[in-house]
mmCIF file of C-alpha atoms and ligand atoms in Angstrom:
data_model
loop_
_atom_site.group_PDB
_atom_site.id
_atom_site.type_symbol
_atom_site.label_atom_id
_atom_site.label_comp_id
_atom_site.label_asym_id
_atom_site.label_seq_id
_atom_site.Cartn_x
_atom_site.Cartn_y
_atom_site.Cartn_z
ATOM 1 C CA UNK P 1 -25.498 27.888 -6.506
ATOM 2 C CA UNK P 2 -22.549 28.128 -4.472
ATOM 3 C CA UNK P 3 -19.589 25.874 -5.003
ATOM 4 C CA UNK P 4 -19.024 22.489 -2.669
ATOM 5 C CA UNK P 5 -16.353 23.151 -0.124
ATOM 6 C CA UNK P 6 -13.663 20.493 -0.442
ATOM 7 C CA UNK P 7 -10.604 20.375 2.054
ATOM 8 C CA UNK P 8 -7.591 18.032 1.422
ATOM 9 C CA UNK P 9 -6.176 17.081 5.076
ATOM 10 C CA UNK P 10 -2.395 16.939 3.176
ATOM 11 C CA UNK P 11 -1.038 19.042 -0.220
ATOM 12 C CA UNK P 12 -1.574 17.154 -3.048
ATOM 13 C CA UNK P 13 0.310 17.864 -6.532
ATOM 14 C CA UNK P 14 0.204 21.185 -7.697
ATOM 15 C CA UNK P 15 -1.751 19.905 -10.611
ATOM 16 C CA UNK P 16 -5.086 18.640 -8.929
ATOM 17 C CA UNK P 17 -4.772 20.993 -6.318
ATOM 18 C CA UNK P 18 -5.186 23.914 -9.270
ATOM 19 C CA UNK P 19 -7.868 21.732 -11.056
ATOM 20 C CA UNK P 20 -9.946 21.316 -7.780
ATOM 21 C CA UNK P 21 -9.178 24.983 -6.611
ATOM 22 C CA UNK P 22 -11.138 25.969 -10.255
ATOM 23 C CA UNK P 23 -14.292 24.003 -9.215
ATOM 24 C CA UNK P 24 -14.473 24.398 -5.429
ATOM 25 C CA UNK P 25 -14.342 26.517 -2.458
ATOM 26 C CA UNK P 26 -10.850 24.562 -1.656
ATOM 27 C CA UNK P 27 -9.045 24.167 1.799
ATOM 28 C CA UNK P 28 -5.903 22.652 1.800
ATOM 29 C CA UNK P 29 -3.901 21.586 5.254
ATOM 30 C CA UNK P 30 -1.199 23.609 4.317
ATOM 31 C CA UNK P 31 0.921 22.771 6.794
ATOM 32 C CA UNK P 32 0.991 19.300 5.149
ATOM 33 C CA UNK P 33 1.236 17.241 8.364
ATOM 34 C CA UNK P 34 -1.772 14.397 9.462
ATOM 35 C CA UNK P 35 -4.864 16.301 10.933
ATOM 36 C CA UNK P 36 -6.156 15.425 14.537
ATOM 37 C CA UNK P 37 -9.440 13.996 15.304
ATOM 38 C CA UNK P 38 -10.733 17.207 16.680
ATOM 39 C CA UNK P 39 -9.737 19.160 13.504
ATOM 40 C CA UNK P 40 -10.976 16.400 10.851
ATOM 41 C CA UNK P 41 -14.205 16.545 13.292
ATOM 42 C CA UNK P 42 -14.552 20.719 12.896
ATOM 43 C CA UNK P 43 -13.663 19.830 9.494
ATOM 44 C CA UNK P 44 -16.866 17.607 8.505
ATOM 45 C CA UNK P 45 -18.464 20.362 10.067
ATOM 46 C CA UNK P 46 -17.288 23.063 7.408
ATOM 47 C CA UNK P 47 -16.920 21.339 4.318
ATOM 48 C CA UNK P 48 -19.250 19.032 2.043
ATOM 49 C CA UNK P 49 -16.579 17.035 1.171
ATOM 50 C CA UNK P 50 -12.969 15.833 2.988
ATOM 51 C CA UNK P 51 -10.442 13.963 1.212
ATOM 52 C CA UNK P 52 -8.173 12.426 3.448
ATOM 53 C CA UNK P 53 -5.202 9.932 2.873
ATOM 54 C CA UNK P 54 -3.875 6.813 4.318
ATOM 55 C CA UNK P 55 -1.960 9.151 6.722
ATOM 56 C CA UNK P 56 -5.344 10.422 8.672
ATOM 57 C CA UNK P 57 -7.486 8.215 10.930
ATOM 58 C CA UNK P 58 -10.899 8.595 10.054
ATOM 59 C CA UNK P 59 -12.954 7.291 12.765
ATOM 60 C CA UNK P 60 -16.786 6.609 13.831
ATOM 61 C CA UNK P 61 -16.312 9.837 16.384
ATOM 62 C CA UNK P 62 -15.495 12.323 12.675
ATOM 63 C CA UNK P 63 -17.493 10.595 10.579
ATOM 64 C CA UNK P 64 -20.548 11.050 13.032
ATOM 65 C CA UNK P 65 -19.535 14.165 14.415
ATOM 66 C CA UNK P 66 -23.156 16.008 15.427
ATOM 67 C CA UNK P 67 -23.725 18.959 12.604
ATOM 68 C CA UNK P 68 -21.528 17.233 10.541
ATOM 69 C CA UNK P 69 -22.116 18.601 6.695
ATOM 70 C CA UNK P 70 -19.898 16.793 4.714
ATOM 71 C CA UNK P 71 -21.914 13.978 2.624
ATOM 72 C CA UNK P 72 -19.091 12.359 0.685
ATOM 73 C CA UNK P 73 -15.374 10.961 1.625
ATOM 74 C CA UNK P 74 -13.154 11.500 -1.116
ATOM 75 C CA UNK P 75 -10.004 9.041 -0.061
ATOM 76 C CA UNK P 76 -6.710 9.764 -2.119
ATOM 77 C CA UNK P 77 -5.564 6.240 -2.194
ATOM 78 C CA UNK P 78 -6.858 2.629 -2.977
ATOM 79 C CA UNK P 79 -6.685 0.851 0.260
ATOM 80 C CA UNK P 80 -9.722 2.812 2.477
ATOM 81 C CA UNK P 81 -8.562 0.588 5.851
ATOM 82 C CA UNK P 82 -7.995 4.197 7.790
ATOM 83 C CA UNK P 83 -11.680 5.126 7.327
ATOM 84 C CA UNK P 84 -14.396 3.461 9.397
ATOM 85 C CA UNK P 85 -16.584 1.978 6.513
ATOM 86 C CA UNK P 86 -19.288 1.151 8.901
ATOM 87 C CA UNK P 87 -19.960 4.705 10.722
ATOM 88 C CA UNK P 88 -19.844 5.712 7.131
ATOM 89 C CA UNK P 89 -22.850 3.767 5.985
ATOM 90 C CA UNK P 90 -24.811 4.147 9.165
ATOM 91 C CA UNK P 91 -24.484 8.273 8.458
ATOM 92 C CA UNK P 92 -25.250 7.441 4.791
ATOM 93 C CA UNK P 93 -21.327 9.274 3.641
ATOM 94 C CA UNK P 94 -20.187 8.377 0.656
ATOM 95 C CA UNK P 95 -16.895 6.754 0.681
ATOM 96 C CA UNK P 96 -14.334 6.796 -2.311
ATOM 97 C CA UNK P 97 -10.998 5.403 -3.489
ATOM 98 C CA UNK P 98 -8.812 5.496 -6.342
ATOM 99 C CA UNK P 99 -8.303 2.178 -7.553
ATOM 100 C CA UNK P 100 -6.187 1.184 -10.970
ATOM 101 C CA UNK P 101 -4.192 4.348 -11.258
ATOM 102 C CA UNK P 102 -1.418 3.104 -8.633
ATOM 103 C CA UNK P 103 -1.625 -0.555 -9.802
ATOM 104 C CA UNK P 104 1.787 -0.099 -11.781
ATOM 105 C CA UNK P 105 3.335 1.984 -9.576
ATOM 106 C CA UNK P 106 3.255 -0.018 -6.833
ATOM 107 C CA UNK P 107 3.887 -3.539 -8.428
ATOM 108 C CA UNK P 108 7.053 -1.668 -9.855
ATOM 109 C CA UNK P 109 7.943 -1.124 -6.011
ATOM 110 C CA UNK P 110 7.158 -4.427 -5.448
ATOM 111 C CA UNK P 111 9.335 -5.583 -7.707
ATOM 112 C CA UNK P 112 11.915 -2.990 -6.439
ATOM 113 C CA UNK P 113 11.829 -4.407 -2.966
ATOM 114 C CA UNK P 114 12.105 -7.982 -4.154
ATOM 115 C CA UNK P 115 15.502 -7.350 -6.091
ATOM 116 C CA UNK P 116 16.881 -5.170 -3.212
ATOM 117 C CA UNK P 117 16.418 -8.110 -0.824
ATOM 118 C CA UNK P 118 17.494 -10.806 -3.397
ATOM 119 C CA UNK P 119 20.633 -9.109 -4.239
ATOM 120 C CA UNK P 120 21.250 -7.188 -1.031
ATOM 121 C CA UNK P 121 21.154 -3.689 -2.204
ATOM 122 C CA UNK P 122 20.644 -2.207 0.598
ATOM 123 C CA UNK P 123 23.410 -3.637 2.681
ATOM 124 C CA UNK P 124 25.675 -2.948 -0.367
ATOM 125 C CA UNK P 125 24.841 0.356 -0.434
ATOM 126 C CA UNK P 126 24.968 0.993 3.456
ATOM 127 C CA UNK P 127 28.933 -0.305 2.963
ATOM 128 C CA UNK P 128 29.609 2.137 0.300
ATOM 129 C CA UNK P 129 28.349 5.186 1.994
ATOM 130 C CA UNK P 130 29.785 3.687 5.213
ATOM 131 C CA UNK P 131 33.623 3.944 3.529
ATOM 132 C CA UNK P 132 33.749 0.391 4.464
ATOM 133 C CA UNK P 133 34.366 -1.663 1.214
ATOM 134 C CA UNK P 134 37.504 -3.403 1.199
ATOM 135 C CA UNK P 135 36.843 -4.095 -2.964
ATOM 136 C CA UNK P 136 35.664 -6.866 -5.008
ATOM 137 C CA UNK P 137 35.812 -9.968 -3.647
ATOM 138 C CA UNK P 138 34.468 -13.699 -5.255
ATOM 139 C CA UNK P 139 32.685 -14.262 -1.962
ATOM 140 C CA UNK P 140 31.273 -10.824 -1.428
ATOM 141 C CA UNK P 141 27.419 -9.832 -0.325
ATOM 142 C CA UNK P 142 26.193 -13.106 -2.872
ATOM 143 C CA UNK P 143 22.774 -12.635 -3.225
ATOM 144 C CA UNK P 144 20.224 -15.000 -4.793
ATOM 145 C CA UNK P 145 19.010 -15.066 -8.541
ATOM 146 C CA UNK P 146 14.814 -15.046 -9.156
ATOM 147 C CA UNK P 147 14.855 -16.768 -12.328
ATOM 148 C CA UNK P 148 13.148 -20.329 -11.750
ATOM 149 C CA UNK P 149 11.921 -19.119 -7.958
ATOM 150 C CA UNK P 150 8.552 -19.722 -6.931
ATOM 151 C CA UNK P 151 6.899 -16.169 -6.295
ATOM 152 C CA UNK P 152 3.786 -17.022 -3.668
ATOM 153 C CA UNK P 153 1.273 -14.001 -3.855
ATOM 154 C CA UNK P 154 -1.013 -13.657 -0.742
ATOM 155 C CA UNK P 155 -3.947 -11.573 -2.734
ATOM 156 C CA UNK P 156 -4.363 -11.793 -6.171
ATOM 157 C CA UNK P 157 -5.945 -8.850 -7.309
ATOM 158 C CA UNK P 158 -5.140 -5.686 -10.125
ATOM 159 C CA UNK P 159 -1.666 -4.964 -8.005
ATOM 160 C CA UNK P 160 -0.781 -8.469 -7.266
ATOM 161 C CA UNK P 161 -1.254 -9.693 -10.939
ATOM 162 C CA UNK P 162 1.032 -6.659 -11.800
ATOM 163 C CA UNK P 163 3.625 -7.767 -9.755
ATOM 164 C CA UNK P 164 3.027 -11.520 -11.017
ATOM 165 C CA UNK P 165 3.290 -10.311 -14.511
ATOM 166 C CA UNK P 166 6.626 -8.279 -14.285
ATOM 167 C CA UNK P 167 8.089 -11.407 -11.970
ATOM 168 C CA UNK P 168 6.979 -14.399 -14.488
ATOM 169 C CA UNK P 169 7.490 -12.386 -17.709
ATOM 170 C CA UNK P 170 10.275 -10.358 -16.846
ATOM 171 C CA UNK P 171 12.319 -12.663 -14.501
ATOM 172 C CA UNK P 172 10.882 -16.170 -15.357
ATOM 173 C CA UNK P 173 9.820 -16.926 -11.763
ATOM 174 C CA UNK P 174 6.897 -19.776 -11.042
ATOM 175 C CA UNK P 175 3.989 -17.859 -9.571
ATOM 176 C CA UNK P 176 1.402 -19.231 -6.967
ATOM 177 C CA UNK P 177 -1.103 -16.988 -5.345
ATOM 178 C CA UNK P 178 -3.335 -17.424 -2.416
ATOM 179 C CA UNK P 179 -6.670 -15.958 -2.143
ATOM 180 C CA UNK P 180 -9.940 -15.501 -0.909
ATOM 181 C CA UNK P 181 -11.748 -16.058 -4.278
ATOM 182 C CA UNK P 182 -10.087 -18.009 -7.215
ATOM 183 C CA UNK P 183 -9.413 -15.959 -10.275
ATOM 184 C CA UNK P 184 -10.979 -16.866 -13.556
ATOM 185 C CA UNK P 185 -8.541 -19.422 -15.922
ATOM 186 C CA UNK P 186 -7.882 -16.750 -18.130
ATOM 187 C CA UNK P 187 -6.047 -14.367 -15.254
ATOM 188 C CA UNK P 188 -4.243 -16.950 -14.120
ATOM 189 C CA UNK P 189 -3.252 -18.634 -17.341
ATOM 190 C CA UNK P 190 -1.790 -14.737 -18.054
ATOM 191 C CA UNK P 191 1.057 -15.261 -16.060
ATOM 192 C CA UNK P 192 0.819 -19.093 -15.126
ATOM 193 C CA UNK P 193 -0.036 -18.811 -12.112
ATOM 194 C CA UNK P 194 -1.247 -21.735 -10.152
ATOM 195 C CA UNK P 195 -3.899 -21.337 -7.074
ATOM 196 C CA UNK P 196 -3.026 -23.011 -3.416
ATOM 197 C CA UNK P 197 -6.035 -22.365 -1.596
ATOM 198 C CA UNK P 198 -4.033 -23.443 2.028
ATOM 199 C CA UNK P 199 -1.376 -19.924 2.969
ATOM 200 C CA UNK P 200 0.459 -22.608 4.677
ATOM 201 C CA UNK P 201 0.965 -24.843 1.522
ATOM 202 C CA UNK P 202 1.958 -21.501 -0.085
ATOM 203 C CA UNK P 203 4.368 -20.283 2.301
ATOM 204 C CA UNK P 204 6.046 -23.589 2.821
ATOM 205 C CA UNK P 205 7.220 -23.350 -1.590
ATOM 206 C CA UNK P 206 7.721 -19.680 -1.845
ATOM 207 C CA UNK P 207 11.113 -18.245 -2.477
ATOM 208 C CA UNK P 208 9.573 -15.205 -2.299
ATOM 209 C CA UNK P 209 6.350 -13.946 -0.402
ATOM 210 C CA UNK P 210 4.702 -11.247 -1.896
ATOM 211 C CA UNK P 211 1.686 -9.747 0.442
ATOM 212 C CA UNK P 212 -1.356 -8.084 -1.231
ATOM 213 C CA UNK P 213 -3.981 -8.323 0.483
ATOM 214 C CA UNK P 214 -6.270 -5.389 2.302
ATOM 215 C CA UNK P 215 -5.580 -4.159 5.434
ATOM 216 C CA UNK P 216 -8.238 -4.249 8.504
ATOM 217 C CA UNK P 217 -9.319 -6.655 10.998
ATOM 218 C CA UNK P 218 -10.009 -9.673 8.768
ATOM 219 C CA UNK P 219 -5.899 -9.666 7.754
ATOM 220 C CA UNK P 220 -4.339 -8.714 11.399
ATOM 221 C CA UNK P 221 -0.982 -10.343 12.194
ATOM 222 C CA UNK P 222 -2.351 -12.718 8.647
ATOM 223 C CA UNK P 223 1.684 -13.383 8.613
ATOM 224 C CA UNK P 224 2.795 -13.773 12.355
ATOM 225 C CA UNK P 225 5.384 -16.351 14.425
ATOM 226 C CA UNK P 226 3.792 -19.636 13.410
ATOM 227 C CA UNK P 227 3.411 -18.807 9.452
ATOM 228 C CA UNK P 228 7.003 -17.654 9.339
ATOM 229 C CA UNK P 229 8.153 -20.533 10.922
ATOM 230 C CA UNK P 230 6.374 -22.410 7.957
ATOM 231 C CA UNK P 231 8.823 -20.615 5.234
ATOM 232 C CA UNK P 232 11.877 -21.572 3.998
ATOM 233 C CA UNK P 233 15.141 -20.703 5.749
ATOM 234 C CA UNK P 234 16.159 -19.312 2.089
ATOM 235 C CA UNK P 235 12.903 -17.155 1.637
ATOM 236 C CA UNK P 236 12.298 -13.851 1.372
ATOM 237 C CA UNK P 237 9.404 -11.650 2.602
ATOM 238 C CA UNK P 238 7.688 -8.607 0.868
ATOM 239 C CA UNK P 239 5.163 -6.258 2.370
ATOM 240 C CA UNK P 240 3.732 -3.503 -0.173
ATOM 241 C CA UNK P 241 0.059 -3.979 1.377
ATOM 242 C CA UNK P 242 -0.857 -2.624 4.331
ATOM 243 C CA UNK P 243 1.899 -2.921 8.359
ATOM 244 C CA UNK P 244 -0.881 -4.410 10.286
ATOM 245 C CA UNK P 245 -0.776 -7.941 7.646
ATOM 246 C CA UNK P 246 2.609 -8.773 9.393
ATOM 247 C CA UNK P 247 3.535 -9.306 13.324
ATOM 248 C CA UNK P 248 6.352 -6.959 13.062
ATOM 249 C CA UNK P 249 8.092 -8.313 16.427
ATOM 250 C CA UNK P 250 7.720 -11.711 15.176
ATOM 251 C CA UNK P 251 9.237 -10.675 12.001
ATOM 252 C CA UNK P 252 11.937 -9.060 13.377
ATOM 253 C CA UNK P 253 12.473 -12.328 15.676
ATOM 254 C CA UNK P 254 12.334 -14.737 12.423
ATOM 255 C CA UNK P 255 15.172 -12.526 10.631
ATOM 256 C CA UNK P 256 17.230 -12.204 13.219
ATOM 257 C CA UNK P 257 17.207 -16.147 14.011
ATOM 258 C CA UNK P 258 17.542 -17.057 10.690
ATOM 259 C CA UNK P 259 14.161 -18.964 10.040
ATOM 260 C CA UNK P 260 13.616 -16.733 7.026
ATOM 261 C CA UNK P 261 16.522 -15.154 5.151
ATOM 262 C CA UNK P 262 15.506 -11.382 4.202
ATOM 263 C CA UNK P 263 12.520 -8.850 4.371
ATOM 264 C CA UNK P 264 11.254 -5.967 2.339
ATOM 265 C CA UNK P 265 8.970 -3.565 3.453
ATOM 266 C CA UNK P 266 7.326 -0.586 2.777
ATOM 267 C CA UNK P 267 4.548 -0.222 4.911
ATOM 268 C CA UNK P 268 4.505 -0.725 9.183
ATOM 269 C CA UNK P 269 2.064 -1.141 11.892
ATOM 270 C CA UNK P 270 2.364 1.991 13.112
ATOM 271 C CA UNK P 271 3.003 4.207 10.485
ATOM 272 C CA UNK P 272 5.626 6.692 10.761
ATOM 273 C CA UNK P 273 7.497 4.489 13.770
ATOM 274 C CA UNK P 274 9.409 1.136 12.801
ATOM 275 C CA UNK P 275 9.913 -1.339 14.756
ATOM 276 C CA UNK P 276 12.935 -0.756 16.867
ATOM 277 C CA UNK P 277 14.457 -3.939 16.220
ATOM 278 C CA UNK P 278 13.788 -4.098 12.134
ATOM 279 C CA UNK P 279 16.165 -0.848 11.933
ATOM 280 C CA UNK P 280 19.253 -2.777 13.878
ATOM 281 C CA UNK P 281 19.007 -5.740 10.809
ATOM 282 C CA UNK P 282 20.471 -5.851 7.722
ATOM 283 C CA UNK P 283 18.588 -8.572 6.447
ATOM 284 C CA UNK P 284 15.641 -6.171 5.457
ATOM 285 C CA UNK P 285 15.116 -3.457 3.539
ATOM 286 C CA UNK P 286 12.935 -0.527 4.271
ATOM 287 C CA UNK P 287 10.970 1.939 2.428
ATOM 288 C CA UNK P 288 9.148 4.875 3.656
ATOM 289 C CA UNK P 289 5.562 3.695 2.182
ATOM 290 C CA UNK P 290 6.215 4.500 -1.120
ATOM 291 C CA UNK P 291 4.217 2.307 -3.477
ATOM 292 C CA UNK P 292 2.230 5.225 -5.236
ATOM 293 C CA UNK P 293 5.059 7.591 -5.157
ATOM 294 C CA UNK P 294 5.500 8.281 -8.856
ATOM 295 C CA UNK P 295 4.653 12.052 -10.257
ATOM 296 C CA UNK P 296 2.226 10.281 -12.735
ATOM 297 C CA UNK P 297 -0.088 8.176 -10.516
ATOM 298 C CA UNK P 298 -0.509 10.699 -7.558
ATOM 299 C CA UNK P 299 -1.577 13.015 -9.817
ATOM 300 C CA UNK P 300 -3.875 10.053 -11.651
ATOM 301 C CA UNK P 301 -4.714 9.412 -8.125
ATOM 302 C CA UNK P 302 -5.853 13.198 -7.248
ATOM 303 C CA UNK P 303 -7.687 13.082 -10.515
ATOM 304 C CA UNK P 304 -9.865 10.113 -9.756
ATOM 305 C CA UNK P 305 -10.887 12.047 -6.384
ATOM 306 C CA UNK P 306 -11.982 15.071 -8.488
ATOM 307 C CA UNK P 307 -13.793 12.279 -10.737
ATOM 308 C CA UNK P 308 -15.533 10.700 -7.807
ATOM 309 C CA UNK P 309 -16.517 14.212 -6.422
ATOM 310 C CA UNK P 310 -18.030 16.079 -9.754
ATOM 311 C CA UNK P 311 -20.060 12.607 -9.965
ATOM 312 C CA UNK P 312 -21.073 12.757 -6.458
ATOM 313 C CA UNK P 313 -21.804 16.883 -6.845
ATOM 314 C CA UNK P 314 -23.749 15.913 -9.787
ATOM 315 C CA UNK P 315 -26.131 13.727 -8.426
ATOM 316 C CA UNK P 316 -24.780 10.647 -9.847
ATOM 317 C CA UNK P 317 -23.203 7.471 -8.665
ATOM 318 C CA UNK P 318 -18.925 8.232 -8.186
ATOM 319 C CA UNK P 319 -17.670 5.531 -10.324
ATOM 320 C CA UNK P 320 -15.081 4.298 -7.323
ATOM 321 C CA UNK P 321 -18.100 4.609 -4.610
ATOM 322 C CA UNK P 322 -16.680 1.487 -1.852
ATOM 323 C CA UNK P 323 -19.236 2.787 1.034
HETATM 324 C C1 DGY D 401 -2.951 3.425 -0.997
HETATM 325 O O1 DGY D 401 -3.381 4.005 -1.995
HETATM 326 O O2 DGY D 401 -3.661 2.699 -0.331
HETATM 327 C C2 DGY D 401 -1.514 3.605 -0.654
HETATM 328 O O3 DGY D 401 -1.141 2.903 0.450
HETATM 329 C C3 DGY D 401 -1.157 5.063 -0.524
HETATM 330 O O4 DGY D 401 -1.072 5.531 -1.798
#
């Protein structure tokens, strides 16, 4: 039998890419930059599997492209928001992710963002390169401590309760989350973490906002002018999830007027752009969307593709089937 033919709309690491190009007829995008609807659509066409990333839009016109072969979406990445899940099980595609393997990753990042904002690293380091610091002073770029701060997660699942383990365990912060579903008592005895079922009652206590929730429809603008104006002046707001959760303009509004204090983000509405007005503040740090960005979990991420794939190529179920 001839081998599946796989393509990979972006390079992936060396690693996988050599592990997938032993089992498959493999095309890779080699030109490495986001493929257009009419190539993704030529590319259903040609291949029985594509394996896009959070980079590609994946829409009802490619997924139903007439004389479209391809039987099985192989997404490099957890969150699947870029794909339409619903033109996917009306042409019966498969649909995969790669959930766990960028849990710790991104929590780390997380964690990375909240520290920047709470002790102004990025400002400090903007002055440095600038040439522009006078020395130390007493008074100088004070930041705020996290130890005793209340740490309000918006989403509580694997990545969230990463980040609420490093944040209560490694920098004795109070957590609260807000979610859909409660967690069972064990999870959130874990890391102490107390439920608020109202995102206003969490917002209002939070030193720290933490957003991990799923991107799409149901969590558009979740965070927009009225909710900021329900956080502290003192509190901070981090963004690892998906752009679309936060009203960037309103965001950018709120910082600038001082109803919240600070801002770290690391993924944007409209992925590549930024908001014109976020890059003029220095009250928020920003990160080019680089949660899974470790050498060890995109490769673990690549690798639970090729898992989901030699399932689905083998007639069984792919272990991370979503759709
Ligand atoms: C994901 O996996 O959803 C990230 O945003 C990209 O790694």
């Amino acid at each position: 039998m001839s081998r599946p033919h796989v393509l990979l709309t972006r390079r992936w690491p060396l690693a996988v890419e050599t592990y997938l190009a032993d089992r498959y007829a493999l095309t890779i995008n080699s030109d490495d930059r986001p493929m257009d609807e009419a190539a993704l659509i030529e590319a259903m066409r040609t291949h029985d599997a594509i394996c896009p990333t959070v980079s590609d839009t994946v829409g009802a016109a490619v997924i139903e492209a007439a004389g479209a072969r391809a039987r099985i979406i192989g997404n490099y990445g957890v969150g699947y928001n870029h794909v339409d899940v619903a033109a996917c099980e009306r042409a019966g595609i498969a649909l995969t992710n790669t959930p766990d393997v960028l849990t710790d990753a991104t929590a780390d990042l997380a964690l990375t963002l909240i520290l920047m904002v709470a002790r102004r690293a990025g400002e400090g380091e903007r002055m440095v390169r600038a040439g522009a610091w006078p020395g130390w002073a007493p008074t100088q770029m004070i930041g705020s401590e996290l130890k005793g701060k209340t740490l309000g997660l918006i989403g509580f699942g694997r990545i969230a309760q990463a980040t609420a383990a490093r944040a209560h365990h490694g920098f004795g912060m109070r957590i609260v989350y807000s979610a859909p579903r409660r967690q069972p008592a064990e999870i959130e005895a874990a890391v102490s973490a107390t439920h608020e079922p109202s995102v206003e009652a969490l917002l209002a206590q939070a030193d720290f906002v933490s957003l991990h929730c799923p991107g799409g429809a149901a969590t558009h603008h979740l965070i927009d002018a009225a909710r900021l104006a329900i956080m502290k002046p003192s509190a901070i707001l981090i963004n690892t999830a998906r752009g679309t959760v936060v009203d960037e303009a309103a965001l950018a509004a709120a910082l600038a007027a001082g109803t919240i204090a600070g801002a770290g983000l690391d993924v944007y509405e409209a992925e590549p752009q930024v908001n014109a007005a976020l890059l003029r503040l220095e009250n928020v740090v920003l990160l080019p969307h680089l949660g899974s960005a470790t050498t060890e979990t995109r490769i673990a991420m690549g690798m639970r593709v090729a898992a989901n794939l030699e399932a689905f190529f083998a007639g069984t179920a792919p272990p991370d089937r979503v759709a």
